[in-house]
Short mmCIF file of C-alpha atoms and ligand atoms in Angstrom, two decimals:
data_model
loop_
_atom_site.label_atom_id
_atom_site.label_comp_id
_atom_site.label_asym_id
_atom_site.label_seq_id
_atom_site.Cartn_x
_atom_site.Cartn_y
_atom_site.Cartn_z
CA MET A 1 0.28 0.00 0.01
CA ASN A 2 1.35 3.44 -1.11
CA ILE A 3 0.37 5.98 1.71
CA SER A 4 2.00 9.45 0.53
CA THR A 5 -0.14 12.88 0.58
CA GLU A 6 -2.88 13.13 -1.87
CA VAL A 7 -3.49 16.72 -3.09
CA GLY A 8 -6.10 18.48 -4.45
CA ILE A 9 -8.94 16.43 -4.14
CA SER A 10 -11.94 17.40 -1.69
CA ARG A 11 -13.20 15.01 1.01
CA LYS A 12 -16.59 15.30 -0.71
CA ALA A 13 -14.99 14.34 -4.14
CA PHE A 14 -13.61 11.35 -2.52
CA TYR A 15 -16.69 9.97 -1.04
CA ASP A 16 -18.47 10.30 -4.37
CA GLU A 17 -15.89 8.34 -6.09
CA ILE A 18 -15.62 5.56 -3.44
CA ARG A 19 -19.32 5.10 -3.38
CA ASP A 20 -19.11 3.69 -7.00
CA ILE A 21 -17.44 0.77 -5.63
CA ASN A 22 -19.27 0.18 -2.72
CA LEU A 23 -17.30 1.86 -0.08
CA SER A 24 -18.05 4.47 2.65
CA PRO A 25 -16.11 6.68 5.19
CA LEU A 26 -17.14 5.48 8.87
CA TRP A 27 -15.94 8.95 10.19
CA GLU A 28 -18.80 10.51 8.79
CA ALA A 29 -21.15 8.30 10.44
CA LEU A 30 -19.56 6.88 13.75
CA HIS A 31 -21.68 9.14 16.05
CA ASN A 32 -24.81 7.68 14.85
CA LEU A 33 -23.72 4.48 14.25
CA VAL A 34 -22.93 4.13 17.78
CA PRO A 35 -24.98 6.64 19.67
CA SER A 36 -24.32 7.66 23.23
CA LYS A 37 -27.89 6.67 24.16
CA PRO A 38 -30.62 4.58 21.85
CA ASN A 39 -31.87 7.37 19.07
CA GLY A 40 -34.49 5.19 17.40
CA GLN A 41 -36.99 6.76 15.42
CA CYS A 42 -39.91 5.14 16.45
CA VAL A 43 -42.56 7.52 18.62
CA PRO A 44 -44.98 6.79 21.24
CA GLU A 45 -48.49 6.53 20.10
CA LEU A 46 -52.07 5.97 21.30
CA TRP A 47 -54.78 4.18 19.44
CA LYS A 48 -58.26 4.70 21.03
CA TRP A 49 -60.75 1.81 20.76
CA ALA A 50 -63.55 4.40 19.96
CA ASP A 51 -61.29 5.71 17.01
CA VAL A 52 -60.42 1.90 15.84
CA ALA A 53 -63.45 0.00 16.37
CA PRO A 54 -65.64 1.60 13.87
CA HIS A 55 -63.03 0.83 11.28
CA ILE A 56 -62.62 -3.04 12.30
CA GLU A 57 -66.59 -3.25 12.03
CA ARG A 58 -65.80 -1.85 8.44
CA ALA A 59 -63.13 -4.19 7.39
CA GLY A 60 -65.57 -6.76 8.37
CA ARG A 61 -68.22 -5.98 5.88
CA LEU A 62 -65.33 -5.59 3.30
CA ILE A 63 -63.70 -8.65 3.13
CA THR A 64 -64.31 -12.17 4.78
CA ALA A 65 -61.54 -13.81 7.30
CA GLU A 66 -61.60 -16.56 4.24
CA GLU A 67 -60.67 -14.14 1.99
CA ALA A 68 -58.32 -11.96 3.84
CA VAL A 69 -56.53 -15.18 5.44
CA ARG A 70 -56.13 -12.89 8.43
CA ARG A 71 -58.41 -9.80 8.81
CA VAL A 72 -56.32 -7.48 10.74
CA LEU A 73 -55.98 -3.84 10.89
CA VAL A 74 -52.01 -3.13 11.47
CA LEU A 75 -50.82 -1.08 14.22
CA GLU A 76 -48.18 0.84 12.81
CA ASN A 77 -45.79 3.28 14.46
CA PRO A 78 -46.19 6.79 12.66
CA ALA A 79 -42.59 7.14 12.47
CA LEU A 80 -42.49 3.71 10.55
CA PRO A 81 -44.92 4.43 7.67
CA GLY A 82 -45.37 1.42 5.27
CA GLN A 83 -43.28 -1.32 7.72
CA TYR A 84 -46.16 -2.87 9.26
CA SER A 85 -44.17 -2.22 12.39
CA VAL A 86 -45.07 -0.90 16.03
CA THR A 87 -41.34 -1.26 17.26
CA ASN A 88 -38.18 -1.84 15.03
CA SER A 89 -38.50 -5.19 15.90
CA LEU A 90 -42.20 -5.94 16.90
CA TYR A 91 -45.41 -6.10 14.98
CA ALA A 92 -48.97 -5.52 16.40
CA GLY A 93 -52.75 -5.66 14.89
CA LEU A 94 -56.02 -6.01 15.69
CA GLN A 95 -57.95 -9.22 14.36
CA LEU A 96 -61.17 -9.58 13.78
CA ILE A 97 -63.24 -13.13 13.60
CA LEU A 98 -67.05 -12.86 12.82
CA PRO A 99 -69.50 -15.35 14.18
CA GLY A 100 -69.24 -18.85 11.76
CA GLU A 101 -66.12 -17.80 9.73
CA THR A 102 -62.69 -19.38 9.78
CA ALA A 103 -59.23 -18.39 9.37
CA PRO A 104 -57.45 -21.25 7.65
CA PRO A 105 -54.40 -22.89 9.07
CA HIS A 106 -50.74 -21.98 8.09
CA ARG A 107 -47.33 -22.18 10.05
CA HIS A 108 -44.32 -19.60 9.97
CA VAL A 109 -41.03 -19.01 11.94
CA GLN A 110 -42.68 -15.75 13.12
CA SER A 111 -43.95 -16.34 17.04
CA ALA A 112 -47.32 -14.74 17.42
CA LEU A 113 -49.45 -14.03 20.64
CA ARG A 114 -53.34 -13.12 21.02
CA PHE A 115 -54.46 -11.25 23.43
CA ILE A 116 -58.35 -11.10 23.95
CA VAL A 117 -59.78 -7.37 23.57
CA ASP A 118 -63.53 -7.91 22.70
CA GLY A 119 -65.80 -10.65 22.51
CA LYS A 120 -65.46 -14.31 23.67
CA GLY A 121 -66.39 -17.65 22.11
CA ALA A 122 -64.12 -17.67 19.11
CA TYR A 123 -60.98 -20.07 19.22
CA THR A 124 -57.66 -20.65 18.23
CA ALA A 125 -56.10 -24.12 17.35
CA VAL A 126 -52.51 -24.48 18.00
CA ASP A 127 -50.82 -28.05 16.73
CA GLY A 128 -54.30 -29.90 17.12
CA GLU A 129 -55.36 -28.48 20.39
CA ARG A 130 -58.06 -25.56 20.38
CA THR A 131 -58.47 -23.05 23.20
CA THR A 132 -61.48 -20.87 23.36
CA MET A 133 -60.94 -17.30 23.85
CA SER A 134 -62.21 -14.91 26.20
CA PRO A 135 -61.27 -11.03 27.23
CA GLY A 136 -58.05 -10.95 28.89
CA ASP A 137 -56.73 -14.43 27.90
CA PHE A 138 -52.99 -14.65 26.75
CA ILE A 139 -52.79 -17.34 23.95
CA ILE A 140 -49.57 -18.19 22.15
CA THR A 141 -48.65 -19.70 18.52
CA PRO A 142 -45.00 -20.56 18.96
CA SER A 143 -42.73 -20.53 15.88
CA TRP A 144 -43.72 -23.22 13.20
CA THR A 145 -46.54 -24.92 15.15
CA TRP A 146 -49.62 -24.96 13.05
CA HIS A 147 -52.22 -22.63 13.91
CA ASP A 148 -55.99 -21.48 12.70
CA HIS A 149 -58.68 -19.62 13.98
CA GLY A 150 -62.68 -19.90 14.15
CA ASN A 151 -65.70 -18.49 15.66
CA GLU A 152 -68.34 -21.05 16.87
CA GLY A 153 -69.43 -18.96 19.60
CA ILE A 154 -69.75 -20.62 23.63
CA ASP A 155 -72.91 -21.98 24.96
CA GLY A 156 -75.22 -20.76 22.25
CA ASP A 157 -73.40 -17.26 22.18
CA ILE A 158 -71.98 -16.38 19.36
CA GLN A 159 -70.38 -12.79 18.88
CA PRO A 160 -67.60 -11.09 16.88
CA VAL A 161 -64.12 -11.34 18.56
CA VAL A 162 -61.34 -8.87 18.25
CA TRP A 163 -57.92 -9.82 19.74
CA LEU A 164 -54.66 -7.89 19.85
CA ASP A 165 -52.09 -9.97 17.78
CA GLY A 166 -48.22 -9.52 18.79
CA LEU A 167 -45.40 -11.04 16.49
CA ASP A 168 -41.81 -10.84 16.03
CA ILE A 169 -41.96 -9.83 12.15
CA PRO A 170 -39.36 -7.23 12.26
CA MET A 171 -36.96 -9.61 14.06
CA VAL A 172 -37.41 -12.33 11.88
CA ARG A 173 -37.18 -10.12 8.81
CA PHE A 174 -34.02 -8.58 10.12
CA PHE A 175 -32.23 -12.10 10.12
CA ASP A 176 -33.84 -12.96 6.89
CA ALA A 177 -35.05 -16.53 8.48
CA GLY A 178 -38.63 -16.32 7.47
CA PHE A 179 -40.69 -19.39 6.37
CA GLN A 180 -44.26 -20.14 5.89
CA GLU A 181 -46.34 -22.77 4.83
CA SER A 182 -50.26 -23.09 3.96
CA SER A 183 -52.79 -26.07 4.49
CA ASP A 184 -55.32 -26.68 2.10
CA GLU A 185 -57.66 -27.46 4.94
CA ARG A 186 -60.72 -24.73 6.25
CA SER A 187 -59.11 -25.89 9.68
CA GLN A 188 -56.70 -28.41 11.42
CA THR A 189 -57.91 -31.61 12.56
CA VAL A 190 -58.31 -31.61 16.28
CA THR A 191 -56.20 -34.05 17.86
CA ARG A 192 -56.47 -32.99 21.60
CA ALA A 193 -59.12 -32.32 23.80
CA GLU A 194 -59.58 -28.45 24.86
CA GLY A 195 -57.89 -27.73 27.86
CA ASN A 196 -55.12 -30.94 27.69
CA SER A 197 -52.06 -28.86 27.58
CA PHE A 198 -53.41 -26.72 30.67
CA ALA A 199 -54.17 -30.09 32.72
CA LYS A 200 -50.79 -31.34 31.61
CA PHE A 201 -48.78 -27.88 32.44
CA GLY A 202 -51.04 -25.37 34.14
CA TYR A 203 -51.28 -26.70 37.63
CA ASN A 204 -47.61 -26.55 38.96
CA MET A 205 -47.30 -30.10 37.45
CA ALA A 206 -46.13 -31.95 34.53
CA PRO A 207 -46.35 -35.66 32.94
CA VAL A 208 -43.94 -37.55 34.88
CA ASN A 209 -42.25 -38.77 31.79
CA HIS A 210 -42.19 -34.88 30.20
CA ARG A 211 -38.95 -34.06 29.29
CA VAL A 212 -37.98 -30.28 29.06
CA SER A 213 -36.66 -29.32 25.64
CA SER A 214 -38.52 -26.75 23.85
CA ALA A 215 -37.86 -23.11 24.18
CA THR A 216 -41.47 -22.32 24.09
CA SER A 217 -44.13 -22.95 26.87
CA PRO A 218 -46.16 -26.48 26.52
CA ILE A 219 -49.40 -24.49 27.45
CA PHE A 220 -51.22 -22.46 24.89
CA SER A 221 -53.67 -20.66 26.76
CA TYR A 222 -53.19 -18.08 30.01
CA PRO A 223 -56.98 -17.52 31.09
CA TYR A 224 -57.84 -13.89 32.58
CA GLU A 225 -59.33 -15.16 35.44
CA ARG A 226 -55.82 -16.59 36.82
CA THR A 227 -54.16 -13.78 36.06
CA ARG A 228 -56.43 -11.33 37.56
CA GLU A 229 -56.58 -13.23 40.85
CA ALA A 230 -53.16 -13.41 41.27
CA LEU A 231 -52.79 -9.61 40.77
CA ASP A 232 -55.62 -9.09 42.83
CA THR A 233 -54.14 -11.26 45.91
CA LEU A 234 -51.06 -9.68 45.44
CA TYR A 235 -52.21 -5.91 45.81
CA ARG A 236 -54.21 -7.03 48.78
CA GLN A 237 -51.34 -8.22 50.42
CA LEU A 238 -49.69 -5.19 49.40
CA GLU A 239 -46.87 -5.86 47.12
CA ILE A 240 -46.65 -2.82 45.47
CA ASP A 241 -43.65 -1.53 43.16
CA LEU A 242 -43.47 1.82 42.94
CA TRP A 243 -42.47 1.86 39.11
CA HIS A 244 -44.79 -0.63 37.85
CA GLY A 245 -47.48 -1.38 40.69
CA VAL A 246 -48.11 -4.95 40.62
CA LYS A 247 -46.25 -6.45 37.66
CA LEU A 248 -45.89 -10.04 36.62
CA ARG A 249 -44.59 -11.89 33.81
CA TYR A 250 -46.07 -14.62 31.79
CA VAL A 251 -43.83 -17.55 32.23
CA ASN A 252 -43.13 -21.23 30.55
CA PRO A 253 -44.33 -23.48 33.73
CA ALA A 254 -41.84 -25.96 32.38
CA THR A 255 -38.96 -23.77 32.57
CA GLY A 256 -39.76 -20.96 34.65
CA GLY A 257 -38.42 -18.87 31.27
CA TRP A 258 -40.61 -16.85 28.77
CA PRO A 259 -43.41 -18.48 26.97
CA MET A 260 -41.72 -17.81 23.54
CA PRO A 261 -37.88 -16.68 22.95
CA THR A 262 -38.69 -13.62 20.98
CA ILE A 263 -41.53 -11.87 22.86
CA GLY A 264 -42.09 -11.27 26.88
CA THR A 265 -45.57 -10.55 28.09
CA PHE A 266 -46.51 -9.07 31.42
CA MET A 267 -50.12 -8.12 33.05
CA GLN A 268 -49.81 -5.45 35.82
CA LEU A 269 -51.90 -3.92 38.48
CA ILE A 270 -52.27 0.00 39.12
CA PRO A 271 -54.23 0.74 42.22
CA ARG A 272 -56.67 3.64 41.97
CA GLY A 273 -55.37 6.76 42.99
CA PHE A 274 -51.95 5.66 42.19
CA ARG A 275 -48.88 7.02 40.53
CA THR A 276 -46.25 5.28 39.22
CA LYS A 277 -42.77 6.56 39.55
CA PRO A 278 -40.78 7.50 36.21
CA PHE A 279 -39.15 4.50 34.33
CA ARG A 280 -37.31 3.60 31.24
CA SER A 281 -36.01 0.69 29.53
CA THR A 282 -34.48 -0.42 26.33
CA ASP A 283 -37.40 -2.68 25.33
CA GLY A 284 -40.00 -0.60 23.63
CA ALA A 285 -43.56 -2.05 24.60
CA VAL A 286 -47.16 -2.38 23.64
CA PHE A 287 -49.99 -2.03 25.95
CA SER A 288 -53.20 -3.45 25.67
CA VAL A 289 -55.82 -1.69 28.42
CA VAL A 290 -57.82 -4.34 29.97
CA GLU A 291 -59.42 -2.45 32.94
CA GLY A 292 -59.74 0.92 34.42
CA LYS A 293 -59.05 4.69 33.21
CA GLY A 294 -55.95 6.98 33.64
CA ARG A 295 -53.00 8.17 31.56
CA VAL A 296 -49.77 7.44 30.74
CA LYS A 297 -47.19 10.03 30.47
CA VAL A 298 -44.38 9.67 27.84
CA GLY A 299 -41.44 12.08 27.82
CA GLU A 300 -43.75 15.20 26.71
CA LYS A 301 -46.79 13.14 25.56
CA VAL A 302 -49.56 12.31 27.92
CA PHE A 303 -52.21 9.41 26.70
CA GLU A 304 -55.48 9.44 28.45
CA PHE A 305 -56.86 5.83 28.01
CA GLY A 306 -59.29 3.65 29.41
CA PRO A 307 -60.35 -0.22 28.24
CA LYS A 308 -59.70 -1.71 24.67
CA ASP A 309 -57.23 1.28 24.32
CA HIS A 310 -53.81 0.48 22.72
CA PHE A 311 -50.44 2.43 23.15
CA VAL A 312 -46.92 1.94 22.15
CA ILE A 313 -43.72 3.38 24.33
CA PRO A 314 -40.66 3.04 22.44
CA SER A 315 -37.15 1.99 23.71
CA TRP A 316 -35.43 4.19 26.23
CA HIS A 317 -38.72 6.70 26.43
CA THR A 318 -39.27 7.79 30.06
CA TYR A 319 -43.09 6.93 31.40
CA SER A 320 -45.32 6.82 34.38
CA PHE A 321 -48.84 6.02 34.97
CA GLU A 322 -51.51 7.69 37.15
CA ALA A 323 -54.60 5.52 37.79
CA ASP A 324 -57.94 7.30 37.84
CA GLU A 325 -59.66 3.80 38.41
CA GLU A 326 -57.60 0.71 39.18
CA LEU A 327 -55.90 -0.52 36.14
CA VAL A 328 -55.11 -3.54 34.58
CA LEU A 329 -52.67 -3.13 31.76
CA PHE A 330 -51.32 -6.22 29.49
CA SER A 331 -48.01 -5.42 27.75
CA PHE A 332 -45.49 -7.21 25.19
CA SER A 333 -41.72 -6.60 24.45
CA ASP A 334 -38.69 -7.87 23.04
CA ARG A 335 -37.16 -8.39 26.46
CA PRO A 336 -36.30 -12.07 26.19
CA VAL A 337 -34.04 -11.62 23.13
CA GLN A 338 -32.43 -8.25 25.02
CA VAL A 339 -31.79 -10.10 27.89
CA ALA A 340 -30.54 -13.33 26.09
CA LEU A 341 -27.90 -11.13 24.09
CA ASP A 342 -27.21 -9.17 27.78
CA ILE A 343 -27.93 -5.85 26.04
CA LEU A 344 -30.92 -4.92 28.23
CA ARG A 345 -30.76 -1.78 30.09
CA GLU A 346 -33.52 -0.14 32.62
CA GLU A 347 -33.60 2.80 34.75
CA ARG A 348 -36.16 3.62 37.91
CA LEU A 349 -35.96 7.22 38.25
CA GLU A 350 -37.15 9.79 40.86
CA PRO A 351 -39.56 12.40 39.90
C1 1HN B 1 -50.63 -14.41 11.24
O1 1HN B 1 -50.35 -15.75 10.89
C2 1HN B 1 -51.84 -14.40 12.27
O2 1HN B 1 -52.08 -16.49 12.71
C3 1HN B 1 -52.06 -12.89 12.55
O3 1HN B 1 -53.42 -14.90 13.36
C4 1HN B 1 -51.54 -11.93 11.87
C5 1HN B 1 -49.29 -10.94 10.81
C6 1HN B 1 -48.30 -11.07 9.81
C7 1HN B 1 -48.20 -12.82 9.36
C8 1HN B 1 -48.77 -13.63 10.29
C9 1HN B 1 -52.56 -15.22 12.71
C10 1HN B 1 -50.01 -12.11 11.32
C11 1HN B 1 -49.85 -13.43 10.89
#
C-alpha cells in the first residue's frame, strides 16, 4: 500500500468516487452508528378503541376472514410508515373474526401472541388443540406451529371477537429467516381435547415422563381469570412496586423462562389513585388496556386511556402512569431477546 499525501481532492469528491465501488467513510457516521444513548425513530402513539372499533367493523363488511386469510388492521408506528411495525422489532395488529368464520391453518417461523380484547367464543387451534377465547386471555402460537382460528361461539352465544396480535415479524425479517407454509384444509383436525395442555402443565405439575426441551411454553392459553386473581391477591397483600404497581411476567411453566423466546408478556395492576414513578428501559413495549381509566406520561406526551385502548412506548422513553380507576394493563416487548443478548438496560428514576 502506497500512503503518500494526496493533494487537490476534496473529501466530498473522495466520498463520491468510492461510492461507485460500494465503499463508505465510517468517520462521517460513527456518532450515529454508535450513539451515546438509543436514538431510534419510533414515537409513542395511542390507538383509542372508540376510533379504531368502527374501522374494524368496516373491515368486517369489506372482506371475509377466509378471503383475507387474517383480517387484521395493523397498528403502525407513525414514524415507520409502510413497515407494518409498531417498534423496530415488533408487529402489532387487531384481528377480527365474525360468527361462523374461519381463518385457515398455516405455520411460519414468526412467533405470535393473541391477547383477547373484545367478545368471546372464538377459538384458536395450535398443533391440534383448540382454546376458546375470553377477554383478557393470553394465547401463544409458537414458531412453526400450525394454527388456525374460528368462531363457533360458546354456550349458544356467538359474537364478533377482536384480539391483539403481537408478532416478531420485524425481528425475523432482520435476520432474513422467515419461512411459511399454508394448509389446504379449512381448519386443522383436532387431535387433543381442549384443556389438555393446561391440565398437563397449568397446575404446577407436569407429566412424569415430560422432558423439558422446547424453547416455548407447553401451555397455549393463560386464562385471564387466573392472572387477575394473582394480581388481586398480591395487591391486597400490598406487594406494590413504586415504578410498576403489581407487575407479573408470564412464564413457561416447565422452565420458568419466557413463554416464547422472542416476545415477553406482562400483566400489571396499578391501584386507583396511584402514580408510578418514572421508568425507562431499552425494550419498547405495546400496551393493551384491560380495565380502568388513567393516563400515561411519555416524555412530553400524555395519553388518556380507557379499556381496549392500545399504546406503544418506544425504547428508552421515560414513562409513568396515573390511575383514576384501578388499572389492569397487558404489555409485550422484545425483552427475552435483549436479556439473551445481555443488552437490556433499564432505569428506575425519581420524579
Ligand atoms: C398471522 O399468522 C396471524 O395467525 C396474524 O392470526 C397476523 C401477521 C403477519 C403474518 C402472519 C394469525 C399475522 C400473521
